[in-house]
Amino acid sequence: MTIAAYIVVALALSITDMILTRRCAEPFPIRLSTGMVMALAISVIQTILYVTGMAIGDMLRLESTTDANIFSRPNAYIALGLFIIVILKLIMPYLRREPKLQVFNLTNAKAVVAMAVATGINMLLTGLAMGFCSPLSGHFHLAVWPLLVMAFLFSYLGIMFGRQKVNMRPRRWIIVASVLLLGTAIAAVVNS
C-alpha cells in the first residue's frame, strides 16, 4: 500500500467521525475546549483500534516461504471483502427514509469512550483489511499519523458544526466516505 491509500482511508474514516460528532453535539452542546479533549480521546482510541486491526490482519495474512507474492491476490480479495462489510455497515442506516441513528451524550465522559469504542469497530475492520494488504512493520507511521491527525480534526470540526447546528446532509458525506473506501479496496486488488 502506498501512502496515498493510507491517507484516503484516514480521510474516509474521519468523515464518518465528523458526521457522528456533529449529530451528537447538536442535542448535547459542549464547550470547545472540552470538545477538543473529547475529539483527541476519540481519535486516540480509534487509532489504537485501527492499528490493532492492522496487526491482527498482518498476523492472519497468507504468506509463502518460497514466493513472497504468491498470495497477494487472495489477500487483496480478503481485504476487499472486509472493506465491503465496513461500507455496508456505514451506508445501511442511511438508506432508510427515516434513519434511526445512535446519538451519544457528549457531556458524559463514559458515553464518549463508549462512542469511540463502538464506532471504532469500523476502524478495527478497516485496519484488519489494511493488514492483509501490507505489513504493519515498516508502515506503522504511515498508518498512525494520517488517521490520528485527520480523526482529531474532523471530530473537532463535527463538534463545532453540531454546536452551530450546521446542516450537512450526512447521507452524501457517508456516500463519499464509502466511495473512498471502495476505491482503495479496488486499487489494492488491481495492484496485487
PDB file of C-alpha atoms in Angstrom:
ATOM      1  CA  MET A   1       0.000   0.000   0.000  1.00  0.00           C
ATOM      2  CA  THR A   2       1.162   3.488  -0.788  1.00  0.00           C
ATOM      3  CA  ILE A   3       0.922   6.484   1.472  1.00  0.00           C
ATOM      4  CA  ALA A   4      -1.950   7.764  -0.683  1.00  0.00           C
ATOM      5  CA  ALA A   5      -4.011   4.684   0.261  1.00  0.00           C
ATOM      6  CA  TYR A   6      -3.417   5.320   3.965  1.00  0.00           C
ATOM      7  CA  ILE A   7      -4.398   8.984   3.572  1.00  0.00           C
ATOM      8  CA  VAL A   8      -7.572   8.141   1.610  1.00  0.00           C
ATOM      9  CA  VAL A   9      -8.627   5.553   4.204  1.00  0.00           C
ATOM     10  CA  ALA A  10      -7.928   8.028   7.015  1.00  0.00           C
ATOM     11  CA  LEU A  11      -9.975  10.681   5.198  1.00  0.00           C
ATOM     12  CA  ALA A  12     -12.932   8.327   4.717  1.00  0.00           C
ATOM     13  CA  LEU A  13     -12.925   7.201   8.347  1.00  0.00           C
ATOM     14  CA  SER A  14     -12.538  10.786   9.551  1.00  0.00           C
ATOM     15  CA  ILE A  15     -15.571  11.871   7.524  1.00  0.00           C
ATOM     16  CA  THR A  16     -17.637   9.292   9.412  1.00  0.00           C
ATOM     17  CA  ASP A  17     -16.296  10.719  12.682  1.00  0.00           C
ATOM     18  CA  MET A  18     -17.317  14.221  11.617  1.00  0.00           C
ATOM     19  CA  ILE A  19     -20.870  13.107  10.840  1.00  0.00           C
ATOM     20  CA  LEU A  20     -21.141  11.267  14.166  1.00  0.00           C
ATOM     21  CA  THR A  21     -19.773  14.065  16.358  1.00  0.00           C
ATOM     22  CA  ARG A  22     -21.916  16.632  14.555  1.00  0.00           C
ATOM     23  CA  ARG A  23     -25.018  14.522  15.215  1.00  0.00           C
ATOM     24  CA  CYS A  24     -24.084  14.112  18.897  1.00  0.00           C
ATOM     25  CA  ALA A  25     -23.049  17.719  19.521  1.00  0.00           C
ATOM     26  CA  GLU A  26     -26.342  19.182  18.326  1.00  0.00           C
ATOM     27  CA  PRO A  27     -28.512  17.898  21.215  1.00  0.00           C
ATOM     28  CA  PHE A  28     -25.604  17.931  23.700  1.00  0.00           C
ATOM     29  CA  PRO A  29     -23.579  21.097  23.023  1.00  0.00           C
ATOM     30  CA  ILE A  30     -20.270  21.292  24.900  1.00  0.00           C
ATOM     31  CA  ARG A  31     -17.586  23.919  25.258  1.00  0.00           C
ATOM     32  CA  LEU A  32     -14.972  23.939  22.516  1.00  0.00           C
ATOM     33  CA  SER A  33     -12.112  23.326  24.944  1.00  0.00           C
ATOM     34  CA  THR A  34     -13.911  20.230  26.243  1.00  0.00           C
ATOM     35  CA  GLY A  35     -14.708  19.272  22.668  1.00  0.00           C
ATOM     36  CA  MET A  36     -11.036  19.406  21.779  1.00  0.00           C
ATOM     37  CA  VAL A  37     -10.191  16.955  24.570  1.00  0.00           C
ATOM     38  CA  MET A  38     -13.046  14.677  23.505  1.00  0.00           C
ATOM     39  CA  ALA A  39     -12.004  14.802  19.856  1.00  0.00           C
ATOM     40  CA  LEU A  40      -8.462  13.876  20.888  1.00  0.00           C
ATOM     41  CA  ALA A  41      -9.733  10.979  23.021  1.00  0.00           C
ATOM     42  CA  ILE A  42     -11.918   9.715  20.179  1.00  0.00           C
ATOM     43  CA  SER A  43      -9.072   9.883  17.672  1.00  0.00           C
ATOM     44  CA  VAL A  44      -6.599   8.143  20.011  1.00  0.00           C
ATOM     45  CA  ILE A  45      -8.996   5.286  20.844  1.00  0.00           C
ATOM     46  CA  GLN A  46      -9.956   4.780  17.220  1.00  0.00           C
ATOM     47  CA  THR A  47      -6.334   4.883  16.049  1.00  0.00           C
ATOM     48  CA  ILE A  48      -5.425   2.247  18.625  1.00  0.00           C
ATOM     49  CA  LEU A  49      -8.250   0.045  17.344  1.00  0.00           C
ATOM     50  CA  TYR A  50      -7.135   0.648  13.744  1.00  0.00           C
ATOM     51  CA  VAL A  51      -3.529  -0.313  14.473  1.00  0.00           C
ATOM     52  CA  THR A  52      -4.699  -3.338  16.477  1.00  0.00           C
ATOM     53  CA  GLY A  53      -6.757  -4.475  13.498  1.00  0.00           C
ATOM     54  CA  MET A  54      -3.806  -3.916  11.216  1.00  0.00           C
ATOM     55  CA  ALA A  55      -1.567  -6.025  13.473  1.00  0.00           C
ATOM     56  CA  ILE A  56      -4.157  -8.831  13.527  1.00  0.00           C
ATOM     57  CA  GLY A  57      -4.515  -8.667   9.740  1.00  0.00           C
ATOM     58  CA  ASP A  58      -0.737  -8.772   9.409  1.00  0.00           C
ATOM     59  CA  MET A  59      -0.649 -11.954  11.502  1.00  0.00           C
ATOM     60  CA  LEU A  60      -3.516 -13.573   9.552  1.00  0.00           C
ATOM     61  CA  ARG A  61      -2.174 -12.639   6.111  1.00  0.00           C
ATOM     62  CA  LEU A  62      -1.469 -15.605   3.843  1.00  0.00           C
ATOM     63  CA  GLU A  63       2.239 -15.938   3.090  1.00  0.00           C
ATOM     64  CA  SER A  64       4.585 -18.396   1.463  1.00  0.00           C
ATOM     65  CA  THR A  65       8.225 -19.019   2.317  1.00  0.00           C
ATOM     66  CA  THR A  66       9.124 -19.737  -1.289  1.00  0.00           C
ATOM     67  CA  ASP A  67       7.370 -16.908  -3.161  1.00  0.00           C
ATOM     68  CA  ALA A  68       6.518 -13.645  -1.420  1.00  0.00           C
ATOM     69  CA  ASN A  69       3.856 -12.583  -3.942  1.00  0.00           C
ATOM     70  CA  ILE A  70       2.005 -15.858  -4.480  1.00  0.00           C
ATOM     71  CA  PHE A  71      -0.804 -14.970  -2.055  1.00  0.00           C
ATOM     72  CA  SER A  72      -1.016 -11.234  -2.751  1.00  0.00           C
ATOM     73  CA  ARG A  73      -4.203 -11.578  -4.844  1.00  0.00           C
ATOM     74  CA  PRO A  74      -6.120 -13.720  -2.286  1.00  0.00           C
ATOM     75  CA  ASN A  75      -5.061 -11.315   0.474  1.00  0.00           C
ATOM     76  CA  ALA A  76      -6.350  -8.393  -1.590  1.00  0.00           C
ATOM     77  CA  TYR A  77      -9.684 -10.159  -2.092  1.00  0.00           C
ATOM     78  CA  ILE A  78      -9.975 -10.770   1.652  1.00  0.00           C
ATOM     79  CA  ALA A  79      -9.285  -7.066   2.203  1.00  0.00           C
ATOM     80  CA  LEU A  80     -11.921  -6.178  -0.403  1.00  0.00           C
ATOM     81  CA  GLY A  81     -14.471  -8.297   1.453  1.00  0.00           C
ATOM     82  CA  LEU A  82     -13.659  -6.590   4.745  1.00  0.00           C
ATOM     83  CA  PHE A  83     -13.907  -3.162   3.108  1.00  0.00           C
ATOM     84  CA  ILE A  84     -17.326  -4.085   1.682  1.00  0.00           C
ATOM     85  CA  ILE A  85     -18.503  -5.133   5.162  1.00  0.00           C
ATOM     86  CA  VAL A  86     -17.422  -1.743   6.555  1.00  0.00           C
ATOM     87  CA  ILE A  87     -19.064   0.108   3.663  1.00  0.00           C
ATOM     88  CA  LEU A  88     -22.335  -1.747   4.199  1.00  0.00           C
ATOM     89  CA  LYS A  89     -22.194  -1.025   7.930  1.00  0.00           C
ATOM     90  CA  LEU A  90     -21.724   2.660   7.166  1.00  0.00           C
ATOM     91  CA  ILE A  91     -24.301   3.089   4.452  1.00  0.00           C
ATOM     92  CA  MET A  92     -27.174   0.796   5.519  1.00  0.00           C
ATOM     93  CA  PRO A  93     -28.620   3.067   8.259  1.00  0.00           C
ATOM     94  CA  TYR A  94     -28.765   5.969   5.795  1.00  0.00           C
ATOM     95  CA  LEU A  95     -30.754   4.056   3.170  1.00  0.00           C
ATOM     96  CA  ARG A  96     -33.940   4.208   5.237  1.00  0.00           C
ATOM     97  CA  ARG A  97     -36.369   7.060   4.770  1.00  0.00           C
ATOM     98  CA  GLU A  98     -36.222   7.978   8.430  1.00  0.00           C
ATOM     99  CA  PRO A  99     -32.828   6.748   9.642  1.00  0.00           C
ATOM    100  CA  LYS A 100     -32.654   5.913  13.338  1.00  0.00           C
ATOM    101  CA  LEU A 101     -29.096   6.839  14.192  1.00  0.00           C
ATOM    102  CA  GLN A 102     -27.457   6.482  17.570  1.00  0.00           C
ATOM    103  CA  VAL A 103     -26.813   9.695  19.499  1.00  0.00           C
ATOM    104  CA  PHE A 104     -24.300   9.722  22.347  1.00  0.00           C
ATOM    105  CA  ASN A 105     -24.267  12.163  25.251  1.00  0.00           C
ATOM    106  CA  LEU A 106     -21.086  14.217  24.803  1.00  0.00           C
ATOM    107  CA  THR A 107     -21.382  15.715  28.282  1.00  0.00           C
ATOM    108  CA  ASN A 108     -20.654  12.292  29.808  1.00  0.00           C
ATOM    109  CA  ALA A 109     -17.052  11.040  29.534  1.00  0.00           C
ATOM    110  CA  LYS A 110     -18.110   7.388  29.734  1.00  0.00           C
ATOM    111  CA  ALA A 111     -20.522   7.885  26.842  1.00  0.00           C
ATOM    112  CA  VAL A 112     -17.737   9.443  24.757  1.00  0.00           C
ATOM    113  CA  VAL A 113     -15.441   6.467  25.409  1.00  0.00           C
ATOM    114  CA  ALA A 114     -18.297   4.090  24.589  1.00  0.00           C
ATOM    115  CA  MET A 115     -18.929   6.035  21.376  1.00  0.00           C
ATOM    116  CA  ALA A 116     -15.266   5.842  20.388  1.00  0.00           C
ATOM    117  CA  VAL A 117     -15.142   2.091  21.008  1.00  0.00           C
ATOM    118  CA  ALA A 118     -18.489   1.407  19.316  1.00  0.00           C
ATOM    119  CA  THR A 119     -17.590   3.348  16.203  1.00  0.00           C
ATOM    120  CA  GLY A 120     -14.041   2.026  16.410  1.00  0.00           C
ATOM    121  CA  ILE A 121     -15.288  -1.380  15.262  1.00  0.00           C
ATOM    122  CA  ASN A 122     -15.285   0.026  11.731  1.00  0.00           C
ATOM    123  CA  MET A 123     -11.722   1.184  12.335  1.00  0.00           C
ATOM    124  CA  LEU A 124     -10.775  -2.295  13.582  1.00  0.00           C
ATOM    125  CA  LEU A 125     -12.239  -3.971  10.492  1.00  0.00           C
ATOM    126  CA  THR A 126     -10.606  -1.437   8.177  1.00  0.00           C
ATOM    127  CA  GLY A 127      -7.273  -1.955   9.925  1.00  0.00           C
ATOM    128  CA  LEU A 128      -7.752  -5.699   9.541  1.00  0.00           C
ATOM    129  CA  ALA A 129      -8.249  -5.204   5.804  1.00  0.00           C
ATOM    130  CA  MET A 130      -5.203  -2.961   5.562  1.00  0.00           C
ATOM    131  CA  GLY A 131      -3.159  -5.577   7.450  1.00  0.00           C
ATOM    132  CA  PHE A 132      -3.983  -8.149   4.792  1.00  0.00           C
ATOM    133  CA  CYS A 133      -2.631  -5.792   2.115  1.00  0.00           C
ATOM    134  CA  SER A 134       0.560  -4.578   3.784  1.00  0.00           C
ATOM    135  CA  PRO A 135       2.625  -5.477   6.840  1.00  0.00           C
ATOM    136  CA  LEU A 136       2.483  -3.295   9.916  1.00  0.00           C
ATOM    137  CA  SER A 137       6.251  -3.272  10.351  1.00  0.00           C
ATOM    138  CA  GLY A 138       7.671  -0.512   8.215  1.00  0.00           C
ATOM    139  CA  HIS A 139       4.237   1.044   7.718  1.00  0.00           C
ATOM    140  CA  PHE A 140       3.413   1.896  11.324  1.00  0.00           C
ATOM    141  CA  HIS A 141       3.872   5.657  10.943  1.00  0.00           C
ATOM    142  CA  LEU A 142       2.019   5.656   7.608  1.00  0.00           C
ATOM    143  CA  ALA A 143      -0.952   4.044   9.338  1.00  0.00           C
ATOM    144  CA  VAL A 144      -0.976   6.006  12.605  1.00  0.00           C
ATOM    145  CA  TRP A 145      -0.314   9.660  11.824  1.00  0.00           C
ATOM    146  CA  PRO A 146      -2.776  10.332   8.976  1.00  0.00           C
ATOM    147  CA  LEU A 147      -5.639   8.712  10.898  1.00  0.00           C
ATOM    148  CA  LEU A 148      -4.748  10.292  14.238  1.00  0.00           C
ATOM    149  CA  VAL A 149      -4.485  13.804  12.811  1.00  0.00           C
ATOM    150  CA  MET A 150      -7.478  13.614  10.470  1.00  0.00           C
ATOM    151  CA  ALA A 151      -9.761  11.922  13.008  1.00  0.00           C
ATOM    152  CA  PHE A 152      -8.916  14.621  15.550  1.00  0.00           C
ATOM    153  CA  LEU A 153      -9.501  17.493  13.116  1.00  0.00           C
ATOM    154  CA  PHE A 154     -12.704  16.098  11.622  1.00  0.00           C
ATOM    155  CA  SER A 155     -14.144  15.105  15.020  1.00  0.00           C
ATOM    156  CA  TYR A 156     -13.477  18.583  16.332  1.00  0.00           C
ATOM    157  CA  LEU A 157     -14.976  20.089  13.183  1.00  0.00           C
ATOM    158  CA  GLY A 158     -18.060  17.926  13.698  1.00  0.00           C
ATOM    159  CA  ILE A 159     -18.389  19.183  17.272  1.00  0.00           C
ATOM    160  CA  MET A 160     -18.179  22.775  16.038  1.00  0.00           C
ATOM    161  CA  PHE A 161     -20.767  22.122  13.323  1.00  0.00           C
ATOM    162  CA  GLY A 162     -23.078  20.436  15.828  1.00  0.00           C
ATOM    163  CA  ARG A 163     -22.897  23.345  18.255  1.00  0.00           C
ATOM    164  CA  GLN A 164     -23.824  25.751  15.466  1.00  0.00           C
ATOM    165  CA  LYS A 165     -26.470  23.342  14.079  1.00  0.00           C
ATOM    166  CA  VAL A 166     -24.948  23.445  10.598  1.00  0.00           C
ATOM    167  CA  ASN A 167     -26.911  21.401   8.056  1.00  0.00           C
ATOM    168  CA  MET A 168     -24.522  18.878   6.497  1.00  0.00           C
ATOM    169  CA  ARG A 169     -26.548  16.270   4.555  1.00  0.00           C
ATOM    170  CA  PRO A 170     -24.952  13.223   6.205  1.00  0.00           C
ATOM    171  CA  ARG A 171     -26.167  10.766   3.549  1.00  0.00           C
ATOM    172  CA  ARG A 172     -23.985  12.449   0.918  1.00  0.00           C
ATOM    173  CA  TRP A 173     -20.965  12.523   3.199  1.00  0.00           C
ATOM    174  CA  ILE A 174     -21.348   8.824   4.014  1.00  0.00           C
ATOM    175  CA  ILE A 175     -21.595   8.020   0.312  1.00  0.00           C
ATOM    176  CA  VAL A 176     -18.370   9.978  -0.297  1.00  0.00           C
ATOM    177  CA  ALA A 177     -16.635   8.064   2.512  1.00  0.00           C
ATOM    178  CA  SER A 178     -17.923   4.759   1.128  1.00  0.00           C
ATOM    179  CA  VAL A 179     -16.678   5.568  -2.371  1.00  0.00           C
ATOM    180  CA  LEU A 180     -13.242   6.444  -0.971  1.00  0.00           C
ATOM    181  CA  LEU A 181     -13.058   3.133   0.906  1.00  0.00           C
ATOM    182  CA  LEU A 182     -14.271   1.160  -2.102  1.00  0.00           C
ATOM    183  CA  GLY A 183     -11.752   2.883  -4.371  1.00  0.00           C
ATOM    184  CA  THR A 184      -8.925   1.979  -2.012  1.00  0.00           C
ATOM    185  CA  ALA A 185     -10.083  -1.649  -1.882  1.00  0.00           C
ATOM    186  CA  ILE A 186     -10.332  -1.906  -5.668  1.00  0.00           C
ATOM    187  CA  ALA A 187      -6.884  -0.318  -6.034  1.00  0.00           C
ATOM    188  CA  ALA A 188      -5.474  -2.931  -3.626  1.00  0.00           C
ATOM    189  CA  VAL A 189      -6.925  -5.738  -5.786  1.00  0.00           C
ATOM    190  CA  VAL A 190      -5.684  -4.190  -9.021  1.00  0.00           C
ATOM    191  CA  ASN A 191      -2.184  -3.586  -7.656  1.00  0.00           C
ATOM    192  CA  SER A 192      -1.816  -7.076  -6.151  1.00  0.00           C
TER     193      SER A 192
END
